[in-house]
């Protein structure tokens, strides 16, 4: 599973209708209309260039008008839109680009419009929408445009002071010194990190020269660390954010949440709700990458569409979550991933008889959870975990192993700990910690390499798929499994690894250790006592 989860309300996300990061105000232009209203009227005068409704007048949906108003608010330099695939976000941005190019609300001479994308072919999609809108204009206006489709994709406009629209790929050096009046960063979540950030920074640095604006549009990124996710989660001043993302953990074919990610479906834009539900059920039946891809692209969830090496997928893990845990019955196995000097320490308590699983994580108090979340690229998630009782702090700069282990056992509520399972390379630390915690139970050491790791992963997956694992919805566990992948050697053996360098998979590792040991114990035959015989 490579999703980075969000808080878990059961219905529509609080962000489905967007939000403003600055006070919303619209200036009046010389014609008595605001720039946004002028833009809306202009776009609705265009013709749809392609698709089943080609040639008909374009009509903006409410969410598109909302984004236009936020984007053209004079207080905003950047407008960010995250929405499911097929909701005409690229067509909307192309309409805004055409209006800006001909100076409908911007009278600056020699206006410069940029279509930026990961590569030239992606930028060409928005460019083709722009050309299609131009072809729907009256002949007298069309003659003012010069369209170049050779090595450079450009549209030059000769009227009203002139303007130039061009496509660029993710190489920031190609636009150093530019001064765009409007820049469209299309499918920003798909850009390569280094080149994409370089291009973005080069564009934004040039916007201030001419009071330009940037439209950053995309479906959701696969994780919270992506630059596009950071725009949504931590928008700087002067940024308008509109995100259509449903709550995490709902069924893929849930109609209400599908409409959150696809608001155009009820207004005749893109696919219908019936089509989306049919595709969702097909993806559910196929599972794997098909389901992950549907969640990412059509439901606009932060789920990576490539899942060949994930430990478990989103939906596989969600199947283990229940509303009420089974009893703490029978022996309890404690799986522990002892953190280093600054990393998380995590523990998982597993009762094989009932399948109950509990997990808790711990960080040192310094730095604070808010600062640690910012540096790890997960925003306020650690703070939320603490509020949910899934994460706590102990110690100053390091987590003291002995007192921490004693606290974990205390949280087991008096359950009989039958054994502790941990990393064999930390054996000495475990022995010392168990002595300080006054724990006299067997310690079972396991390696995280190919040999032990492959067996533990397979036993954990089998227990999960067979319904032998039950847990409450846990942001800690969801986050850990979101970052957990497996590396595969040529013989097909698996070992646990991080999906990203800043990921925290400690709780997932502890759960794998505990559940795998529980599966081994359950598989051992019960020895029958031999009946007494008399000589």
Coordinates of C-alpha atoms in Angstrom, one line a residue:
X1 CA 0.0 0.0 0.0
X2 CA 1.5 3.3 -1.0
X3 CA -1.1 5.7 0.0
X4 CA -0.4 8.3 2.6
X5 CA -3.7 8.4 4.4
X6 CA -5.7 11.4 5.6
X7 CA -7.9 11.9 8.7
X8 CA -10.8 9.4 8.7
X9 CA -14.2 10.9 8.6
X10 CA -16.7 8.6 7.1
X11 CA -18.2 10.9 4.5
X12 CA -17.1 13.7 2.2
X13 CA -13.8 15.4 2.9
X14 CA -13.9 18.8 4.5
X15 CA -11.9 20.0 1.4
X16 CA -14.3 19.0 -1.3
X17 CA -15.4 22.5 -2.2
X18 CA -12.0 24.1 -1.8
X19 CA -10.8 26.8 0.5
X20 CA -9.3 30.2 0.4
X21 CA -6.0 31.0 2.0
X22 CA -6.5 34.8 1.8
X23 CA -9.6 37.1 2.1
X24 CA -11.7 36.8 -1.0
X25 CA -12.2 40.0 -2.9
X26 CA -12.6 40.9 -6.5
X27 CA -11.7 44.3 -8.0
X28 CA -13.8 46.0 -10.6
X29 CA -12.3 46.5 -14.0
X30 CA -13.0 49.3 -16.4
X31 CA -16.0 47.6 -17.8
X32 CA -17.7 47.3 -14.3
X33 CA -17.1 43.5 -14.1
X34 CA -14.5 41.7 -12.1
X35 CA -11.7 39.9 -13.9
X36 CA -13.2 36.6 -12.8
X37 CA -16.7 37.4 -14.1
X38 CA -15.2 38.7 -17.4
X39 CA -13.2 35.4 -17.7
X40 CA -16.3 33.3 -17.0
X41 CA -18.3 35.2 -19.6
X42 CA -15.5 34.8 -22.1
X43 CA -15.0 31.1 -21.6
X44 CA -18.7 30.5 -21.9
X45 CA -18.7 32.2 -25.3
X46 CA -16.3 29.5 -26.7
X47 CA -17.3 26.3 -28.4
X48 CA -16.4 22.8 -27.2
X49 CA -13.5 21.7 -29.5
X50 CA -13.8 17.9 -29.1
X51 CA -15.7 15.0 -27.7
X52 CA -19.4 14.1 -28.0
X53 CA -20.5 17.7 -27.4
X54 CA -18.1 19.2 -29.9
X55 CA -19.4 22.4 -31.5
X56 CA -21.8 23.3 -28.7
X57 CA -21.4 26.3 -26.4
X58 CA -19.2 25.7 -23.4
X59 CA -20.9 26.0 -20.0
X60 CA -18.8 26.2 -16.8
X61 CA -19.9 24.1 -13.8
X62 CA -20.1 25.6 -10.4
X63 CA -16.8 24.2 -9.3
X64 CA -15.1 25.6 -12.4
X65 CA -16.6 29.0 -11.7
X66 CA -15.4 28.8 -8.1
X67 CA -11.9 28.0 -9.2
X68 CA -11.9 30.8 -11.7
X69 CA -12.9 33.3 -9.0
X70 CA -10.3 32.1 -6.7
X71 CA -7.6 32.1 -9.3
X72 CA -8.3 35.6 -10.5
X73 CA -8.6 37.1 -7.1
X74 CA -6.0 39.9 -7.1
X75 CA -4.7 38.8 -3.7
X76 CA -3.7 35.4 -5.1
X77 CA -0.6 34.7 -7.2
X78 CA -1.1 30.9 -7.3
X79 CA -4.3 28.8 -7.6
X80 CA -4.1 25.0 -7.0
X81 CA -6.8 22.6 -8.2
X82 CA -6.9 18.9 -7.4
X83 CA -9.7 16.9 -8.9
X84 CA -10.3 13.5 -10.4
X85 CA -9.4 12.7 -14.0
X86 CA -11.9 13.7 -16.7
X87 CA -13.4 16.8 -15.0
X88 CA -12.1 19.3 -17.7
X89 CA -9.4 20.9 -15.5
X90 CA -7.1 21.2 -18.5
X91 CA -9.8 22.6 -20.7
X92 CA -10.7 25.2 -18.1
X93 CA -7.1 26.3 -17.8
X94 CA -6.7 26.4 -21.6
X95 CA -9.8 28.7 -21.7
X96 CA -8.2 31.0 -19.1
X97 CA -5.0 30.9 -21.1
X98 CA -6.8 32.0 -24.3
X99 CA -8.6 34.9 -22.4
X100 CA -5.3 36.0 -20.9
X101 CA -3.6 35.8 -24.3
X102 CA -6.0 38.1 -26.1
X103 CA -6.1 40.5 -23.1
X104 CA -9.8 40.0 -22.0
X105 CA -8.9 41.1 -18.5
X106 CA -5.2 41.9 -18.7
X107 CA -4.3 44.9 -20.9
X108 CA -0.5 44.4 -20.5
X109 CA 1.3 44.4 -23.9
X110 CA 3.2 41.4 -25.1
X111 CA 1.6 39.0 -22.6
X112 CA 3.4 35.7 -22.1
X113 CA 1.5 32.4 -21.4
X114 CA 3.3 29.2 -20.4
X115 CA 2.0 25.7 -20.6
X116 CA 4.4 23.7 -18.4
X117 CA 4.4 19.9 -18.0
X118 CA 6.7 17.0 -17.3
X119 CA 7.4 16.6 -21.0
X120 CA 6.4 18.2 -24.3
X121 CA 3.7 15.6 -25.1
X122 CA 1.9 16.3 -21.8
X123 CA 2.1 20.1 -22.4
X124 CA 0.7 19.5 -25.9
X125 CA -2.7 18.4 -24.4
X126 CA -3.4 21.8 -23.0
X127 CA -1.9 23.4 -26.1
X128 CA -4.4 21.4 -28.3
X129 CA -7.3 22.7 -26.2
X130 CA -6.1 26.2 -26.7
X131 CA -5.9 25.7 -30.5
X132 CA -9.3 24.1 -30.5
X133 CA -10.8 27.1 -28.8
X134 CA -9.1 29.5 -31.3
X135 CA -10.6 27.5 -34.2
X136 CA -14.1 28.1 -32.8
X137 CA -13.6 31.9 -32.9
X138 CA -15.0 34.1 -35.7
X139 CA -12.7 34.3 -38.8
X140 CA -11.8 37.9 -38.2
X141 CA -10.3 37.0 -34.8
X142 CA -8.7 33.7 -36.0
X143 CA -6.6 35.7 -38.5
X144 CA -4.9 37.5 -35.6
X145 CA -3.3 34.2 -34.4
X146 CA -0.2 32.4 -35.7
X147 CA 0.0 28.8 -34.6
X148 CA 3.4 27.0 -34.8
X149 CA 3.4 23.2 -34.4
X150 CA 7.0 22.4 -35.4
X151 CA 9.9 22.0 -33.0
X152 CA 8.2 24.6 -30.8
X153 CA 4.6 24.6 -29.8
X154 CA 3.5 28.3 -29.8
X155 CA 0.6 30.5 -30.5
X156 CA 1.2 34.2 -31.2
X157 CA -1.5 36.8 -31.0
X158 CA -1.1 40.2 -32.8
X159 CA -4.1 42.1 -31.5
X160 CA -4.5 44.2 -28.3
X161 CA -0.9 44.6 -27.6
X162 CA 0.1 41.1 -28.6
X163 CA 0.9 38.0 -26.7
X164 CA 2.6 34.6 -27.0
X165 CA 1.6 31.2 -25.6
X166 CA 4.2 28.4 -25.6
X167 CA 4.8 24.9 -24.2
X168 CA 7.8 24.1 -22.0
X169 CA 9.0 20.8 -20.4
X170 CA 10.5 20.3 -16.9
X171 CA 13.9 21.9 -17.4
X172 CA 14.0 25.2 -15.5
X173 CA 17.0 26.5 -17.4
X174 CA 14.8 26.9 -20.5
X175 CA 12.9 29.8 -19.0
X176 CA 15.3 31.6 -16.8
X177 CA 14.8 35.3 -17.4
X178 CA 11.2 34.9 -18.5
X179 CA 8.3 37.0 -17.2
X180 CA 5.0 35.1 -17.7
X181 CA 1.7 36.8 -17.1
X182 CA 0.1 33.4 -16.7
X183 CA 1.6 30.0 -16.2
X184 CA -0.2 26.7 -16.2
X185 CA 1.5 23.8 -14.5
X186 CA -0.4 20.8 -15.8
X187 CA -0.5 17.4 -13.9
X188 CA 2.0 18.7 -11.4
X189 CA 1.9 15.6 -9.3
X190 CA 3.4 13.6 -12.1
X191 CA 6.5 15.7 -12.6
X192 CA 10.0 14.4 -11.7
X193 CA 10.9 15.8 -8.3
X194 CA 14.2 17.6 -9.0
X195 CA 13.5 18.8 -12.5
X196 CA 9.9 19.6 -11.7
X197 CA 10.8 21.7 -8.6
X198 CA 13.5 23.5 -10.7
X199 CA 10.9 24.4 -13.4
X200 CA 8.3 25.4 -10.8
X201 CA 10.8 27.7 -9.0
X202 CA 11.9 29.3 -12.2
X203 CA 8.3 30.0 -13.2
X204 CA 7.3 31.4 -9.8
X205 CA 10.4 33.6 -9.6
X206 CA 9.3 35.3 -12.9
X207 CA 5.7 35.9 -12.0
X208 CA 6.4 38.9 -9.8
X209 CA 7.9 40.9 -12.7
X210 CA 4.5 41.4 -14.3
X211 CA 2.0 40.5 -11.6
X212 CA 1.5 37.1 -13.2
X213 CA -0.5 34.2 -11.9
X214 CA 0.2 30.4 -11.8
X215 CA -2.5 27.7 -12.1
X216 CA -1.2 24.4 -10.6
X217 CA -3.6 21.6 -11.6
X218 CA -3.4 17.9 -11.2
X219 CA -5.0 14.7 -9.8
X220 CA -3.7 13.7 -6.4
X221 CA -0.1 12.8 -5.9
X222 CA 0.7 9.3 -4.6
X223 CA 2.0 10.6 -1.3
X224 CA 2.2 13.6 1.1
X225 CA 5.8 14.3 0.3
X226 CA 5.1 15.2 -3.3
X227 CA 5.5 18.9 -4.0
X228 CA 1.9 19.1 -5.3
X229 CA 0.7 17.6 -2.0
X230 CA 2.7 20.2 -0.1
X231 CA 0.9 23.0 -2.1
X232 CA -2.4 21.5 -0.9
X233 CA -1.5 20.9 2.7
X234 CA 0.7 23.9 3.4
X235 CA -0.2 26.7 1.0
X236 CA 1.9 29.8 1.4
X237 CA 0.1 33.2 1.6
X238 CA -1.4 34.3 -1.6
X239 CA -2.5 30.8 -2.6
X240 CA -6.0 29.6 -3.5
X241 CA -6.5 25.9 -2.9
X242 CA -9.4 23.9 -4.2
X243 CA -9.2 20.2 -3.5
X244 CA -11.8 17.6 -4.4
X245 CA -10.7 14.5 -2.4
X246 CA -13.1 12.1 -0.6
X247 CA -12.4 10.8 2.9
X248 CA -9.9 7.9 3.0
X249 CA -11.2 4.4 3.6
X250 CA -14.5 4.4 1.8
X251 CA -15.4 1.7 -0.8
X252 CA -14.1 2.4 -4.3
X253 CA -17.7 2.3 -5.7
X254 CA -19.2 4.6 -3.0
X255 CA -21.4 7.0 -5.1
X256 CA -21.3 10.0 -2.7
X257 CA -17.5 10.0 -2.4
X258 CA -17.2 9.5 -6.2
X259 CA -19.1 12.7 -6.6
X260 CA -16.7 14.5 -4.3
X261 CA -13.8 13.7 -6.5
X262 CA -15.9 14.1 -9.7
X263 CA -18.2 17.0 -9.3
X264 CA -18.5 17.4 -13.1
X265 CA -20.4 14.1 -13.2
X266 CA -23.7 15.7 -12.2
X267 CA -23.2 18.6 -14.6
X268 CA -22.6 16.7 -17.7
X269 CA -18.8 16.9 -17.6
X270 CA -16.7 13.8 -18.1
X271 CA -18.0 10.4 -17.0
X272 CA -21.3 9.7 -15.4
X273 CA -21.7 8.3 -11.9
X274 CA -23.0 5.0 -13.4
X275 CA -19.9 4.7 -15.5
X276 CA -17.6 5.5 -12.6
X277 CA -19.3 3.0 -10.4
X278 CA -19.0 0.3 -13.1
X279 CA -15.3 1.0 -13.5
X280 CA -14.9 0.9 -9.7
X281 CA -16.5 -2.5 -9.5
X282 CA -14.3 -3.7 -12.3
X283 CA -11.2 -2.4 -10.5
X284 CA -12.4 -4.0 -7.2
X285 CA -12.8 -7.4 -9.0
X286 CA -9.3 -7.1 -10.5
X287 CA -7.6 -5.7 -7.4
X288 CA -3.9 -4.9 -7.4
X289 CA -2.7 -2.0 -9.5
X290 CA -6.1 -1.7 -11.3
X291 CA -7.8 -0.8 -8.0
X292 CA -4.9 1.5 -6.9
X293 CA -4.9 3.3 -10.2
X294 CA -8.7 3.9 -10.0
X295 CA -8.4 5.3 -6.5
X296 CA -5.6 7.6 -7.5
X297 CA -6.9 8.8 -10.9
X298 CA -10.7 8.6 -10.6
X299 CA -11.2 9.0 -6.9
X300 CA -8.4 11.5 -6.5
X301 CA -7.0 9.7 -3.5
X302 CA -3.3 9.7 -2.5
X303 CA -2.6 6.2 -3.6
X304 CA 0.2 5.1 -5.9
X305 CA -1.0 3.4 -9.0
X306 CA 2.1 1.2 -9.1
X307 CA 1.9 -1.5 -6.4
X308 CA 4.0 -4.4 -7.6
X309 CA 6.3 -4.1 -4.5
X310 CA 3.9 -2.9 -1.8
X311 CA 3.6 -4.9 1.4
X312 CA -0.2 -4.8 1.2
X313 CA -2.5 -2.6 -0.8
X314 CA -4.9 0.0 0.6
X315 CA -8.0 -2.2 0.2
X316 CA -6.3 -5.3 1.6
X317 CA -5.4 -3.4 4.8
X318 CA -8.8 -1.8 5.1
X319 CA -10.4 -5.3 5.2
X320 CA -8.8 -5.8 8.6
X321 CA -10.3 -2.7 10.2
X322 CA -13.4 -3.3 12.4
X323 CA -15.7 -1.2 14.4
X324 CA -15.2 -3.2 17.6
X325 CA -12.2 -5.2 18.5
X326 CA -12.4 -8.9 19.7
X327 CA -11.5 -9.7 23.3
X328 CA -8.0 -9.8 24.7
X329 CA -8.1 -13.5 25.1
X330 CA -5.2 -16.0 25.3
X331 CA -1.5 -15.3 25.2
X332 CA -0.3 -12.0 23.8
X333 CA 2.7 -11.5 21.5
X334 CA 4.6 -8.3 21.6
X335 CA 6.3 -7.3 18.4
X336 CA 8.8 -4.4 18.8
X337 CA 10.7 -2.3 16.4
X338 CA 13.2 -0.4 18.6
X339 CA 14.0 3.0 17.1
X340 CA 17.4 4.6 16.9
X341 CA 18.5 7.8 18.5
X342 CA 16.0 10.0 16.7
X343 CA 13.6 7.6 15.0
X344 CA 10.3 6.2 16.1
X345 CA 10.0 3.2 18.3
X346 CA 6.9 1.1 17.7
X347 CA 5.2 -1.9 19.4
X348 CA 2.4 -4.2 18.2
X349 CA 0.3 -6.4 20.5
X350 CA -1.3 -9.4 18.9
X351 CA -3.6 -12.0 20.4
X352 CA -3.5 -15.0 17.9
X353 CA -6.7 -16.6 19.4
X354 CA -8.9 -13.7 18.5
X355 CA -6.8 -11.9 15.9
X356 CA -6.8 -8.7 17.9
X357 CA -4.0 -6.2 16.9
X358 CA -3.1 -3.0 18.7
X359 CA -0.2 -0.7 17.9
X360 CA 1.5 2.3 19.4
X361 CA 4.4 4.5 18.4
X362 CA 6.8 6.8 20.3
X363 CA 9.0 9.7 19.4
X364 CA 11.4 11.6 21.6
X365 CA 10.0 15.0 22.8
X366 CA 12.6 17.0 20.8
X367 CA 11.9 18.1 18.2
X368 CA 8.2 18.6 18.7
X369 CA 5.7 16.4 16.8
X370 CA 4.6 19.4 14.7
X371 CA 8.2 20.2 13.7
X372 CA 8.9 16.5 13.1
X373 CA 5.9 16.1 10.9
X374 CA 6.9 19.2 8.8
X375 CA 10.4 17.8 8.3
X376 CA 9.0 14.3 7.4
X377 CA 6.6 15.8 4.8
X378 CA 3.4 14.7 6.6
X379 CA 2.3 18.0 7.9
X380 CA 0.2 17.6 11.2
X381 CA -0.2 13.8 11.0
X382 CA 1.9 13.1 14.0
X383 CA 0.0 15.6 16.1
X384 CA -3.3 13.9 15.0
X385 CA -1.9 10.5 15.9
X386 CA -1.1 11.8 19.4
X387 CA -4.7 13.2 19.7
X388 CA -6.1 9.8 18.7
X389 CA -3.9 8.0 21.4
X390 CA -1.8 6.1 18.8
X391 CA 1.4 8.0 19.4
X392 CA 3.1 9.5 22.5
X393 CA 6.4 11.1 23.3
X394 CA 9.0 9.9 25.9
X395 CA 12.5 11.1 26.7
X396 CA 14.1 14.3 25.4
X397 CA 16.4 13.5 22.4
X398 CA 16.0 9.7 22.5
X399 CA 13.4 7.2 23.6
X400 CA 14.7 5.3 26.7
X401 CA 14.2 1.6 25.9
X402 CA 13.5 0.3 29.4
X403 CA 10.9 2.8 30.6
X404 CA 9.3 2.7 27.1
X405 CA 9.0 -1.1 27.1
X406 CA 7.4 -0.9 30.6
X407 CA 4.9 1.7 29.3
X408 CA 4.0 -0.5 26.4
X409 CA 3.3 -3.5 28.6
X410 CA 1.2 -1.3 30.9
X411 CA -0.9 -0.3 27.9
X412 CA -1.6 -4.0 27.3
X413 CA -4.0 -3.8 30.2
X414 CA -2.6 -6.7 32.3
X415 CA -2.6 -9.1 29.4
X416 CA -0.1 -12.0 29.7
X417 CA 2.8 -11.3 27.4
X418 CA 4.0 -14.7 26.2
X419 CA 7.1 -13.5 24.3
X420 CA 8.7 -10.4 22.7
X421 CA 9.8 -10.5 19.1
X422 CA 12.4 -8.1 17.8
X423 CA 15.4 -7.4 15.6
X424 CA 18.3 -9.7 16.3
X425 CA 20.8 -7.0 15.6
X426 CA 19.4 -5.1 18.6
X427 CA 19.5 -8.1 20.9
X428 CA 21.8 -6.6 23.6
X429 CA 19.6 -3.5 23.8
X430 CA 16.5 -5.6 24.1
X431 CA 18.0 -7.7 26.9
X432 CA 18.9 -4.5 28.8
X433 CA 15.5 -2.9 28.2
X434 CA 13.7 -6.0 29.4
X435 CA 15.8 -6.1 32.5
X436 CA 15.0 -2.4 33.3
X437 CA 11.3 -3.1 32.6
X438 CA 11.4 -6.2 34.9
X439 CA 10.1 -8.4 32.1
X440 CA 10.9 -12.1 32.4
X441 CA 9.5 -13.5 29.1
X442 CA 11.3 -15.2 26.2
X443 CA 12.9 -12.9 23.6
X444 CA 12.6 -14.2 20.0
X445 CA 15.0 -12.5 17.6
X446 CA 14.2 -12.2 13.9
X447 CA 16.2 -10.7 11.1
X448 CA 14.8 -8.2 8.6
X449 CA 16.8 -9.6 5.7
X450 CA 15.8 -12.1 3.0
X451 CA 15.7 -15.2 5.2
X452 CA 13.6 -14.3 8.2
X453 CA 11.9 -11.3 6.5
X454 CA 10.5 -13.3 3.6
X455 CA 8.9 -15.9 5.9
X456 CA 7.5 -13.2 8.3
X457 CA 6.0 -11.2 5.4
X458 CA 4.4 -14.3 3.9
X459 CA 2.9 -15.3 7.2
X460 CA 1.6 -11.8 7.9
X461 CA 0.0 -11.6 4.5
X462 CA -1.7 -15.0 4.9
X463 CA -3.1 -14.0 8.3
X464 CA -4.4 -10.8 6.9
X465 CA -6.0 -12.4 3.8
X466 CA -7.5 -15.2 5.9
X467 CA -9.2 -12.7 8.2
X468 CA -7.0 -13.6 11.2
X469 CA -6.1 -10.0 11.9
X470 CA -8.6 -7.4 13.4
X471 CA -7.7 -3.8 14.3
X472 CA -9.5 -0.5 14.8
X473 CA -9.0 2.2 12.2
X474 CA -5.5 3.5 13.0
X475 CA -3.8 6.4 11.4
X476 CA -0.5 5.1 12.7
X477 CA -0.9 1.7 11.0
X478 CA -2.3 3.2 7.9
X479 CA 0.6 5.5 7.5
X480 CA 3.1 2.8 8.3
X481 CA 1.7 0.4 5.7
X482 CA 1.4 3.3 3.2
X483 CA 5.2 3.7 3.4
X484 CA 6.0 -0.1 3.5
X485 CA 7.2 -1.8 0.4
X486 CA 9.1 -5.1 -0.2
X487 CA 12.3 -5.6 -2.0
X488 CA 12.4 -8.8 -4.0
X489 CA 15.6 -10.8 -4.8
X490 CA 16.0 -13.0 -7.9
X491 CA 14.7 -16.0 -6.0
X492 CA 11.4 -14.2 -5.2
X493 CA 12.2 -13.6 -1.5
X494 CA 10.9 -10.4 0.1
X495 CA 12.2 -8.1 2.7
X496 CA 10.6 -5.0 4.2
X497 CA 11.8 -1.5 3.1
X498 CA 10.6 2.1 3.0
X499 CA 8.8 3.5 0.0
X500 CA 10.4 6.9 0.6
X501 CA 13.4 8.0 2.7
X502 CA 11.3 10.0 5.2
X503 CA 8.7 7.3 5.6
X504 CA 8.0 5.7 9.0
X505 CA 7.3 2.0 8.7
X506 CA 8.2 1.1 12.3
X507 CA 4.6 0.2 13.3
X508 CA 4.3 -2.0 10.2
X509 CA 7.5 -3.8 11.0
X510 CA 6.3 -4.4 14.6
X511 CA 3.0 -5.7 13.3
X512 CA 4.6 -8.1 10.9
X513 CA 6.9 -9.5 13.6
X514 CA 4.0 -10.0 16.0
X515 CA 1.5 -11.5 13.6
X516 CA 4.1 -13.8 12.0
X517 CA 5.1 -15.2 15.4
X518 CA 1.4 -15.7 16.2
X519 CA 0.9 -17.6 13.0
X520 CA 3.9 -19.8 13.7
X521 CA 2.6 -20.7 17.2
X522 CA -0.9 -21.4 15.8
X523 CA 0.6 -23.8 13.2
X524 CA 2.5 -25.9 15.7
X525 CA 0.8 -29.1 16.6
X526 CA -0.5 -29.4 20.1
X527 CA 1.4 -32.1 22.0
X528 CA -0.8 -34.7 23.5
X529 CA 0.0 -35.8 27.0
X530 CA 1.0 -39.4 27.1
X531 CA -1.4 -41.5 29.3
X532 CA 0.2 -43.0 32.4
X533 CA 0.9 -46.7 32.2
X534 CA 1.6 -49.1 35.0
X535 CA 4.3 -51.7 34.7

